[in-house]
Amino acid sequence: MTRILRTELRRSAAAGAALILLVIGAALLYAAPQRWSASWMQLVMMQREYLVLLWPVALAAGAWQARREHRWKVAELFASTARPPAQRMVPTLGALAIAVVVAYVAVVAVAVPHLIGTAGYLPAAAFAVAGVGGLSLVAAAWLGLAVGRLVPSPVTAPGLAVAGIGLLMLIPVPNRHREWLTMVFSPMWGMGQYTDYQTVAGRVSAAQAVWLAALAVTGAVLLGSRVRWRALVAALTPVVLGAALAIAIVPRGDDFVAHPVDPVAQALVCAAGSPRVCVSRVHAGLLNEVTPLARQALAMLARLPDPPVAAHEDTTTYYPDTSPPLRADTILISVSVDADGHLAHPAEVVPRMVFAAGVDLRGCNRNWSMPVAIAVGAWLMGREPVAVPGDPAEVQAEALDLWTGLRRLPEPEALARVAAVRRAGLACEDVGGLLTRAAP
Amino acid sequence: MRWLTLYARSRRMPTALAVSTGGAAALWTLWSVCSDARDVGVPMVILTVLLMVAAVTVTLAGPDDALERTAALPWPPRRAAHLLAALAVLLVVLLATLLTGARFGPAGLVIRDAAGLLGLTALGAAAIGAARSWFLPLGWTLAAMVYPLPDRVWGQILTWQSQPPANRPAAATAAVLAVAGLVAYAVTGPARTSSAEPPP
């Protein structure tokens, strides 16, 4: 059997299909590395989204392979051989399955060098997500084999690919208000990234695996059975059973969260030493880049009375709504990852932290004046306010005026005014005139 | 007339015609039943063109090319006429839907994609054989449809199938592919290595 399998791997469409899948998958990944540069979980989820192309290609590969027997006109010869048809089908099924799984894994392997230096957190759910992806390709290839045998025409393979992508795009349409149903039947759905802490629920992955396994079994049974309507109906039983079981497993209603957050990925990991600087576990690889910048900003703020003593990553997510508490002694910093896996916009970390003297404006937006926030930040950094693209010109001009005024004052008086702004900000009071009152 | 009938049969034109018009009719019905809008969604239009072009690939090679080549006939004009007739059939079927309740349009996009994809397929048939000639058009078009790049010129060229009909780089790309395919296929014919239906 091993020898036949080896021959089949060499002689069938398996190797070509694997190569095509690998090239398409790697090209899609490297066309937009910023979509998966933050973590391993993002990588495997992105690869699942790219099944929109890989899945139809696997279908077509199966159908293409099924044409071989028809092309060489040997069906009658094989039918007259006193051997069960399954014995002849298993090596073909095995070769195609091995090829598509190897290609899927190889696409991940191609992305490993890009992430290996920066990404650390590897949850078990990532393996489930990747496993479901590989299984979906096996199901597609086997289903393609079966359809290719039932409809032996040169147009079957391209037609099946078109039908496959059409199916993937149409599944969400009737289920617009039942996203959990779309999640079960479409292996590429729900993989969009809204935060770096995103994950896929275990029960969803389990339901998808059940459905795809049922689909794969159906393909294999269809391939091994004789072309009679009773056999075809029998082959459809696994699909029906699999669909029913998958729908029973998948969470629905209030239990279903479209883009769940992994609390472990979101939990904070802190740098050694003080003051305390923490980032989420999924960004732990960036801690060495964030810490010096955050400590530099905390040192600037330390001149104020009652200063902030720690900096934490802002792990706010909106769907579902999770947010860390706002505290006077802790500054929340947003950490985002660039296309190379490193900290995005490192030059903005310090200005953002000293902005408004370290007060988080989300606590009380009402009384805040942007020019004051910009001016105190610039004074603490000891440099002229830099124009932020998008800010109105009059805000910039006013901030520059306020900053110039602060610079003209003696150091202790200016510090007292900045401290007053921070106090008023934390207490949610009006900060409007605090910088411009008459000198004592 | 007799020559034409025999030629059409040897190239399995009835099958190709049935599959391509049947596929278009199925998608037309699907849209008419499922949607209230008169204009068919652009992805579906692109998929329909792709499906019809894929059906045409069957006709790009006969059962025995080596034998065909020995015939004392001027092949290049016939091959060119074959491609142009295929394009005409595609366009007649798709543009006829503009008069019905589910319109496969806009016309500019249909003409550009049909001509470009047919050219690309013919190019493939001349280079790697008719049986495999749909590989590149299919993969390229699916990718361009799902991830169109409308911002830069190279992106418009790279995803010409899914650009708006007025886009010039996309139209130019399609024209180049159409002419290159027409010339290459007319001059060299299907690649000798493999025909659509290799002999047993």
XYZ file of C-alpha atoms in Angstrom:
640
model
C 0.000 0.000 0.000
C 2.810 2.401 0.887
C 4.419 1.774 -2.461
C 1.186 2.515 -4.325
C 0.695 5.633 -2.233
C 4.197 6.802 -3.075
C 3.593 6.199 -6.778
C 0.274 7.993 -6.522
C 1.922 10.988 -4.854
C 4.374 11.193 -7.733
C 2.074 10.457 -10.645
C -1.207 12.096 -9.651
C -2.235 15.734 -9.589
C -1.309 15.841 -5.876
C 2.106 17.445 -6.230
C 0.913 20.056 -8.723
C -2.089 20.907 -6.572
C 0.120 21.298 -3.508
C 2.457 23.612 -5.390
C -0.395 25.783 -6.678
C -1.974 25.997 -3.200
C 1.390 26.901 -1.668
C 2.075 29.657 -4.210
C -1.406 31.187 -3.880
C -1.397 30.963 -0.071
C 2.081 32.441 0.345
C 1.392 35.206 -2.175
C -1.799 36.211 -0.355
C -0.047 36.224 3.027
C 2.919 38.292 1.899
C 0.724 40.680 -0.099
C -0.535 42.113 3.221
C 1.799 41.166 6.103
C 0.344 43.868 8.370
C -2.806 41.746 8.653
C -1.031 38.920 10.490
C 2.231 40.333 11.814
C 0.999 40.661 15.421
C 0.621 37.046 16.493
C 0.458 33.379 15.549
C -3.299 33.419 16.114
C -3.657 36.235 13.584
C -1.565 34.265 11.090
C -3.712 31.125 11.252
C -6.942 33.149 11.204
C -5.793 35.122 8.164
C -4.902 31.888 6.424
C -8.433 30.679 7.120
C -9.791 33.813 5.474
C -7.641 33.104 2.415
C -9.476 29.784 2.073
C -11.814 31.866 -0.075
C -9.308 31.105 -2.862
C -7.619 27.952 -1.561
C -10.859 26.035 -1.015
C -12.139 26.353 -4.630
C -8.666 25.467 -5.899
C -8.683 22.273 -3.807
C -12.121 21.406 -5.223
C -10.820 21.897 -8.756
C -7.716 19.825 -7.994
C -9.888 16.911 -6.907
C -12.079 17.139 -9.990
C -9.010 17.393 -12.223
C -7.538 14.259 -10.655
C -10.818 12.373 -11.156
C -10.609 12.961 -14.907
C -7.518 10.789 -15.190
C -9.382 7.497 -15.141
C -11.935 8.767 -17.605
C -9.244 10.174 -19.903
C -7.417 6.878 -20.144
C -10.653 4.952 -20.660
C -9.863 2.224 -18.145
C -13.070 2.275 -16.073
C -14.344 -0.915 -17.683
C -11.031 -2.689 -17.167
C -10.981 -1.771 -13.493
C -14.629 -2.741 -13.072
C -13.843 -6.227 -14.366
C -11.010 -6.687 -11.861
C -11.966 -8.816 -8.857
C -10.958 -6.230 -6.280
C -13.068 -3.886 -4.159
C -13.161 -0.364 -5.647
C -12.188 1.087 -2.271
C -8.778 -0.548 -2.529
C -8.040 1.459 -5.646
C -9.527 4.695 -4.307
C -7.702 4.842 -0.970
C -4.244 5.675 -2.388
C -5.734 8.465 -4.538
C -7.659 9.893 -1.591
C -4.589 9.588 0.604
C -2.278 11.242 -1.907
C -4.579 14.222 -2.397
C -5.189 14.615 1.341
C -1.469 14.516 2.090
C -0.799 17.035 -0.674
C -3.338 19.640 0.433
C -2.449 19.318 4.127
C 1.276 19.588 3.381
C 0.569 22.669 1.243
C -1.511 24.261 4.021
C 1.197 23.622 6.604
C 3.865 24.827 4.188
C 2.084 28.162 3.807
C 2.303 28.609 7.599
C 5.951 27.555 7.448
C 6.625 30.235 4.838
C 5.268 32.839 7.272
C 7.259 31.571 10.280
C 10.477 33.551 9.586
C 8.452 36.761 9.557
C 6.955 36.139 13.018
C 9.531 34.026 14.841
C 11.445 37.000 16.274
C 8.503 38.952 17.654
C 5.488 36.683 18.239
C 5.559 34.499 21.346
C 2.066 33.653 22.546
C 0.826 30.450 20.909
C -2.555 29.322 22.293
C -4.009 25.854 21.724
C -6.883 27.476 19.826
C -4.417 28.393 17.052
C -3.834 24.695 16.372
C -7.593 24.102 16.262
C -8.043 26.967 13.782
C -5.247 25.690 11.540
C -6.491 22.105 11.848
C -9.972 23.071 10.693
C -8.379 24.880 7.748
C -6.416 21.803 6.712
C -9.483 19.612 7.143
C -11.530 21.942 4.954
C -9.009 21.483 2.128
C -9.138 17.685 2.491
C -12.946 17.819 2.362
C -12.814 20.032 -0.725
C -10.319 17.795 -2.554
C -12.280 14.607 -1.809
C -15.572 16.197 -2.728
C -13.967 17.392 -5.967
C -12.802 13.817 -6.684
C -16.336 12.505 -6.189
C -17.996 15.181 -8.319
C -15.308 14.779 -10.971
C -16.090 11.065 -11.192
C -19.852 11.597 -11.352
C -19.546 14.322 -14.027
C -16.507 13.389 -16.121
C -16.167 16.473 -18.288
C -13.234 18.814 -18.895
C -15.404 21.689 -17.672
C -16.105 20.055 -14.298
C -12.924 21.263 -12.592
C -13.159 24.968 -13.507
C -16.929 24.882 -13.074
C -16.542 23.393 -9.606
C -14.033 26.073 -8.629
C -16.443 28.806 -9.732
C -19.294 27.074 -7.898
C -17.106 26.731 -4.816
C -16.234 30.401 -4.545
C -19.847 31.273 -5.354
C -20.980 29.027 -2.508
C -18.526 30.607 -0.053
C -19.789 34.060 -1.010
C -23.464 33.089 -0.911
C -23.576 31.154 2.390
C -23.696 34.354 4.505
C -26.562 35.881 2.466
C -29.552 33.838 3.722
C -28.004 33.652 7.229
C -27.488 37.353 7.775
C -29.203 37.225 11.173
C -27.842 33.791 12.092
C -24.105 34.290 11.918
C -23.509 31.165 13.985
C -24.955 29.126 11.107
C -22.638 30.785 8.590
C -19.703 30.056 10.934
C -20.459 26.321 10.804
C -20.733 25.939 7.053
C -18.223 28.456 5.724
C -14.625 27.682 6.758
C -13.522 31.240 5.884
C -16.210 33.215 7.734
C -15.616 35.289 10.872
C -11.833 35.462 10.511
C -11.605 39.252 10.135
C -9.343 40.888 12.707
C -10.722 43.662 14.885
C -8.239 43.391 17.767
C -4.979 41.583 18.323
C -6.575 39.572 21.181
C -9.102 37.824 18.961
C -9.647 34.078 19.017
C -12.088 31.439 17.760
C -14.294 29.704 20.308
C -13.487 26.028 20.841
C -17.078 24.940 20.295
C -17.182 26.756 16.949
C -14.000 25.013 15.813
C -15.415 21.682 16.980
C -18.648 22.227 15.023
C -16.698 23.203 11.917
C -14.484 20.125 12.250
C -17.536 17.854 12.538
C -19.166 19.360 9.464
C -16.011 19.267 7.349
C -15.206 15.704 8.394
C -18.745 14.690 7.360
C -18.211 16.407 4.023
C -14.902 14.592 3.506
C -16.460 11.232 4.380
C -19.241 11.881 1.888
C -16.689 12.584 -0.822
C -14.853 9.351 -0.045
C -18.062 7.278 0.081
C -19.314 8.769 -3.186
C -15.994 7.924 -4.792
C -15.957 4.341 -3.543
C -19.577 3.501 -4.368
C -21.078 2.455 -7.680
C -22.964 5.078 -9.629
C -26.492 4.068 -8.675
C -29.029 6.344 -7.124
C -29.331 4.229 -3.983
C -25.627 4.464 -3.371
C -25.720 8.204 -3.956
C -28.500 8.654 -1.400
C -26.589 6.490 1.068
C -23.574 8.726 0.585
C -25.596 11.764 1.559
C -26.335 10.370 5.056
C -22.995 11.536 6.543
C -23.645 15.071 5.288
C -27.060 15.222 6.919
C -25.791 13.685 10.169
C -22.738 15.950 10.208
C -24.796 19.073 9.628
C -27.239 18.144 12.394
C -24.446 17.364 14.855
C -22.524 20.541 13.981
C -25.614 22.699 14.451
C -26.196 21.014 17.816
C -22.622 21.757 18.944
C -22.221 25.360 17.812
C -23.139 28.068 20.349
C -26.050 30.227 19.268
C -28.179 33.107 20.473
C -26.533 34.979 23.339
C -23.841 32.306 23.669
C -22.479 33.153 20.250
C -19.906 35.935 20.121
C -18.945 36.954 16.600
C -15.380 38.063 17.413
C -14.477 36.619 20.815
C -11.521 37.954 22.802
C -8.953 35.633 24.352
C -8.568 36.835 27.984
C -5.167 35.145 28.282
C -3.862 37.026 25.249
C -5.276 40.223 26.724
C -3.774 39.717 30.217
C -0.844 41.970 31.125
C 2.806 40.952 31.170
C 5.171 43.371 32.935
C 8.803 44.299 32.426
C 11.328 43.757 35.226
C 12.298 46.838 37.250
C 10.427 50.005 38.019
C 8.452 52.016 37.174
C 6.062 49.302 36.100
C 5.446 48.925 32.345
C 3.059 46.227 31.149
C 1.744 45.077 27.767
C -0.736 42.364 26.854
C 0.621 38.824 26.565
C 0.060 38.770 22.813
C 2.345 41.827 22.522
C 4.930 40.513 25.015
C 7.547 40.465 22.267
C 7.293 44.250 22.054
C 7.920 44.816 25.778
C 11.603 45.595 25.194
C 10.645 48.255 22.657
C 7.838 49.800 24.727
C 9.558 49.842 28.142
C 12.329 52.443 27.553
C 9.891 54.815 25.820
C 7.269 54.446 28.546
C 9.857 54.943 31.320
C 11.168 58.034 29.565
C 7.665 59.522 29.556
C 7.038 58.500 33.184
C 10.291 60.241 34.162
C 9.079 63.448 32.501
C 5.802 63.230 34.423
C 7.580 62.436 37.703
C 8.298 66.152 38.198
C 4.599 66.714 38.889
C 3.149 66.218 42.373
C 1.220 62.928 42.665
C 2.510 61.637 39.313
C 1.500 58.451 37.448
C 3.768 55.581 38.451
C 2.955 52.880 35.885
C 2.132 52.446 32.216
C -0.140 49.661 30.986
C -1.213 48.721 27.493
C -4.703 49.938 26.669
C -6.450 46.613 26.043
C -9.860 48.100 25.265
C -12.016 46.142 22.814
C -15.390 47.281 21.559
C -17.161 44.099 20.360
C -17.378 42.583 22.935
C -16.932 45.592 25.199
C -13.985 45.055 27.529
C -11.878 47.843 28.975
C -9.270 48.187 31.706
C -10.189 50.581 34.573
C -8.998 54.201 34.290
C -6.719 55.008 37.230
C -4.958 58.233 38.132
C -1.624 56.510 38.839
C -1.547 54.452 35.627
C -1.264 55.656 32.063
C -2.876 53.518 29.374
C -0.879 53.363 26.148
C -2.141 51.932 22.891
C 0.241 49.374 21.418
C -0.100 48.463 17.765
C 2.080 46.291 15.576
C 3.488 47.265 12.190
C 3.937 45.059 9.130
C 7.327 43.782 10.368
C 5.975 42.697 13.749
C 7.588 45.585 15.640
C 6.038 48.471 17.568
C 4.182 50.763 15.162
C 4.864 54.522 15.454
C 7.440 54.344 18.294
C 8.047 58.106 18.016
C 4.478 58.789 19.160
C 4.578 56.828 22.416
C 6.169 59.573 24.559
C 4.084 62.477 23.173
C 0.888 60.478 23.686
C 1.788 59.617 27.264
C 2.634 63.181 28.339
C -0.319 64.606 26.404
C -2.653 66.339 28.909
C -0.048 65.692 31.630
C -0.927 61.985 31.658
C -4.668 62.432 32.248
C -6.859 60.030 30.285
C -9.333 62.261 28.488
C -11.898 59.475 28.082
C -12.856 59.981 31.745
C -14.464 63.370 31.043
C -14.288 64.733 27.548
C -16.540 67.686 28.210
C -14.240 70.117 29.965
C -11.143 69.407 27.980
C -9.433 71.889 25.819
C -7.145 70.395 23.164
C -4.704 73.340 23.064
C -4.099 73.062 26.819
C -3.516 69.294 26.554
C -1.025 69.764 23.704
C 0.766 72.685 25.406
C 1.349 70.917 28.750
C 2.586 67.817 26.938
C 5.041 69.840 24.892
C 6.243 71.737 27.978
C 6.863 68.467 29.867
C 8.894 67.134 26.929
C 10.732 70.443 26.690
C 10.109 70.958 22.997
C 7.845 72.939 20.717
C 4.370 71.471 20.037
C 4.487 69.477 16.802
C 1.544 69.880 14.447
C -0.524 66.674 14.338
C -1.900 66.039 10.830
C -5.666 66.353 10.982
C -5.806 68.790 13.888
C -7.356 72.183 12.996
C -4.801 74.968 12.463
C -6.324 77.194 15.168
C -5.837 74.456 17.781
C -2.160 74.264 16.827
C -1.778 78.044 16.921
C -3.406 78.321 20.332
C -1.312 75.447 21.696
C 1.826 77.197 20.462
C 0.709 80.435 22.210
C 0.059 78.645 25.490
C 3.369 76.792 25.283
C 5.277 80.041 24.605
C 3.524 81.581 27.602
C 4.578 78.669 29.835
C 8.180 78.943 28.658
C 8.362 82.626 29.569
C 7.332 81.863 33.167
C 9.853 80.930 35.826
C 10.248 77.136 36.090
C 8.484 76.597 39.485
C 5.487 78.720 38.430
C 5.119 76.878 35.082
C 5.371 73.538 36.883
C 2.691 74.627 39.336
C 0.360 75.527 36.489
C 0.928 72.224 34.686
C 0.298 70.411 37.965
C -2.920 72.402 38.357
C -4.007 71.286 34.912
C -3.361 67.645 35.853
C -5.260 68.007 39.146
C -8.209 69.677 37.444
C -8.173 67.079 34.686
C -8.246 64.168 37.115
C -11.105 65.837 38.986
C -12.933 66.528 35.716
C -12.896 70.281 36.246
C -12.525 73.047 33.692
C -8.896 73.522 32.623
C -9.539 76.430 30.254
C -7.883 79.371 32.075
C -5.332 77.543 34.221
C -2.326 78.263 31.993
C -3.115 81.899 31.205
C -4.012 83.397 34.585
C -1.962 86.466 35.511
C 1.480 85.834 36.939
C 1.644 86.294 40.731
C -21.089 23.484 -44.505
C -20.191 19.836 -44.085
C -16.666 20.793 -43.061
C -18.058 23.143 -40.429
C -20.352 20.471 -39.002
C -17.541 17.964 -38.724
C -15.194 20.549 -37.262
C -17.767 21.584 -34.678
C -18.304 17.975 -33.678
C -14.597 17.160 -33.438
C -14.068 20.152 -31.193
C -17.025 19.199 -28.963
C -18.717 22.495 -29.641
C -22.222 21.259 -28.755
C -20.992 20.380 -25.234
C -19.215 23.685 -24.840
C -22.221 25.609 -26.080
C -24.583 23.687 -23.806
C -22.358 24.150 -20.738
C -21.678 27.837 -21.296
C -25.220 28.910 -22.152
C -26.650 26.463 -19.614
C -24.372 27.878 -16.901
C -25.297 31.428 -17.834
C -28.990 30.505 -17.844
C -28.664 28.855 -14.421
C -26.988 31.942 -12.942
C -29.542 34.184 -14.651
C -32.356 32.164 -13.064
C -30.612 32.199 -9.684
C -30.357 35.984 -9.736
C -33.913 36.470 -11.018
C -35.297 34.320 -8.210
C -33.092 35.509 -5.346
C -32.738 39.228 -5.928
C -35.036 42.168 -6.560
C -32.300 44.257 -8.164
C -32.251 44.317 -11.960
C -28.485 44.676 -12.282
C -26.609 41.504 -11.428
C -23.822 41.956 -8.865
C -20.406 42.533 -10.415
C -18.748 39.467 -8.774
C -21.454 37.264 -10.252
C -20.987 38.829 -13.696
C -17.244 38.140 -13.529
C -17.860 34.555 -12.386
C -20.322 34.012 -15.244
C -17.834 35.260 -17.830
C -15.159 33.056 -16.253
C -17.411 29.997 -16.348
C -18.314 30.556 -19.997
C -14.676 31.061 -20.997
C -13.732 27.883 -19.095
C -16.357 25.999 -21.103
C -14.824 27.297 -24.337
C -11.414 25.780 -23.463
C -12.788 22.356 -24.406
C -13.002 23.456 -28.042
C -9.455 24.785 -28.329
C -7.970 21.396 -29.220
C -9.282 18.404 -31.122
C -8.893 14.710 -30.310
C -5.792 14.383 -32.502
C -3.857 17.553 -33.145
C -0.973 15.861 -34.886
C -3.351 14.474 -37.478
C -5.115 17.812 -37.830
C -1.868 19.608 -38.549
C -1.124 17.359 -41.504
C -4.260 18.544 -43.312
C -3.463 20.850 -46.244
C -5.610 23.651 -44.878
C -4.672 27.220 -43.963
C -5.145 26.831 -40.191
C -4.284 30.332 -38.843
C -7.384 32.135 -40.203
C -9.594 29.252 -39.089
C -8.173 29.285 -35.561
C -8.625 33.058 -35.402
C -12.186 32.700 -36.650
C -12.782 30.026 -34.009
C -11.733 32.376 -31.193
C -13.704 35.309 -32.581
C -16.794 33.135 -32.945
C -16.427 31.977 -29.334
C -16.174 35.608 -28.214
C -19.236 36.486 -30.283
C -21.280 33.689 -28.709
C -20.273 34.772 -25.202
C -21.093 38.378 -25.853
C -24.412 37.656 -27.579
C -25.602 35.518 -24.665
C -24.477 37.934 -21.960
C -25.478 41.164 -23.687
C -28.889 39.693 -24.522
C -29.567 39.635 -20.778
C -29.401 43.449 -20.785
C -32.921 43.357 -22.260
C -34.244 41.083 -19.498
C -35.028 41.366 -15.796
C -31.547 40.292 -14.634
C -28.938 42.321 -16.495
C -25.386 40.945 -16.729
C -23.687 44.275 -17.188
C -22.246 46.801 -17.569
C -21.537 45.996 -21.207
C -18.023 47.500 -21.066
C -17.006 45.183 -18.257
C -18.478 42.102 -19.944
C -16.741 42.860 -23.252
C -13.389 43.617 -21.565
C -13.412 40.528 -19.331
C -14.677 38.159 -22.027
C -12.079 39.321 -24.552
C -9.220 39.431 -22.039
C -9.982 36.069 -20.463
C -10.500 34.389 -23.811
C -7.153 35.794 -24.956
C -5.454 34.594 -21.783
C -6.982 31.138 -22.247
C -5.880 30.995 -25.884
C -2.402 32.033 -24.789
C -2.454 29.192 -22.272
C -3.667 26.719 -24.899
C -0.790 27.716 -27.172
C 1.759 27.503 -24.361
C 0.759 24.570 -22.105
C -2.095 22.862 -23.948
C -5.846 23.298 -23.994
C -6.504 20.915 -21.096
C -4.571 23.110 -18.648
C -5.293 26.447 -20.293
C -7.972 27.417 -17.726
C -5.591 27.231 -14.740
C -4.231 30.768 -14.961
C -7.430 32.593 -16.020
C -9.350 30.893 -13.199
C -6.825 31.513 -10.425
C -6.059 35.070 -11.520
C -9.704 36.067 -11.895
C -10.830 34.606 -8.573
C -7.996 36.432 -6.793
C -8.701 39.693 -8.626
C -12.398 39.423 -7.838
C -11.957 38.835 -4.104
C -9.084 41.287 -3.585
C -9.341 44.098 -6.158
C -6.577 46.739 -5.991
C -8.172 49.939 -7.306
C -5.689 52.511 -5.919
C -2.541 52.338 -8.020
C -1.952 51.737 -11.710
C -0.023 48.491 -11.186
C -2.866 47.292 -8.967
C -5.394 48.133 -11.658
C -3.329 46.192 -14.187
C -2.878 43.270 -11.809
C -6.610 43.042 -11.043
C -7.976 44.170 -14.392
C -10.894 41.737 -14.292
C -12.609 43.498 -11.392
C -11.945 47.172 -12.232
C -14.810 49.471 -13.262
C -15.466 49.359 -17.035
C -14.083 52.859 -17.639
C -10.676 52.021 -16.161
C -8.007 52.488 -18.829
C -5.053 50.409 -17.526
C -7.446 47.475 -17.028
C -8.874 47.858 -20.521
C -5.374 48.090 -21.989
C -4.292 44.924 -20.148
C -7.336 43.055 -21.420
C -6.697 44.283 -24.977
C -3.058 43.188 -24.854
C -4.032 39.751 -23.552
C -6.793 39.413 -26.151
C -4.549 40.325 -29.085
C -1.600 38.276 -27.813
C -3.839 35.251 -27.295
C -5.449 35.623 -30.696
C -2.125 35.929 -32.506
C -0.326 33.192 -30.548
C -3.158 30.676 -30.883
C -3.822 31.476 -34.548
C -0.160 31.122 -35.490
C 0.944 28.136 -33.395
C -2.301 26.369 -32.519
C -2.711 24.298 -29.370
C 0.510 23.090 -27.775
C 1.588 19.695 -29.061
C 2.490 18.224 -25.679
C -1.045 17.617 -24.493
C -4.412 18.028 -26.060
C -7.693 18.291 -24.215
C -8.228 14.557 -24.621
C -4.944 12.655 -24.864
C -5.153 9.421 -26.884
C -5.357 6.237 -24.786
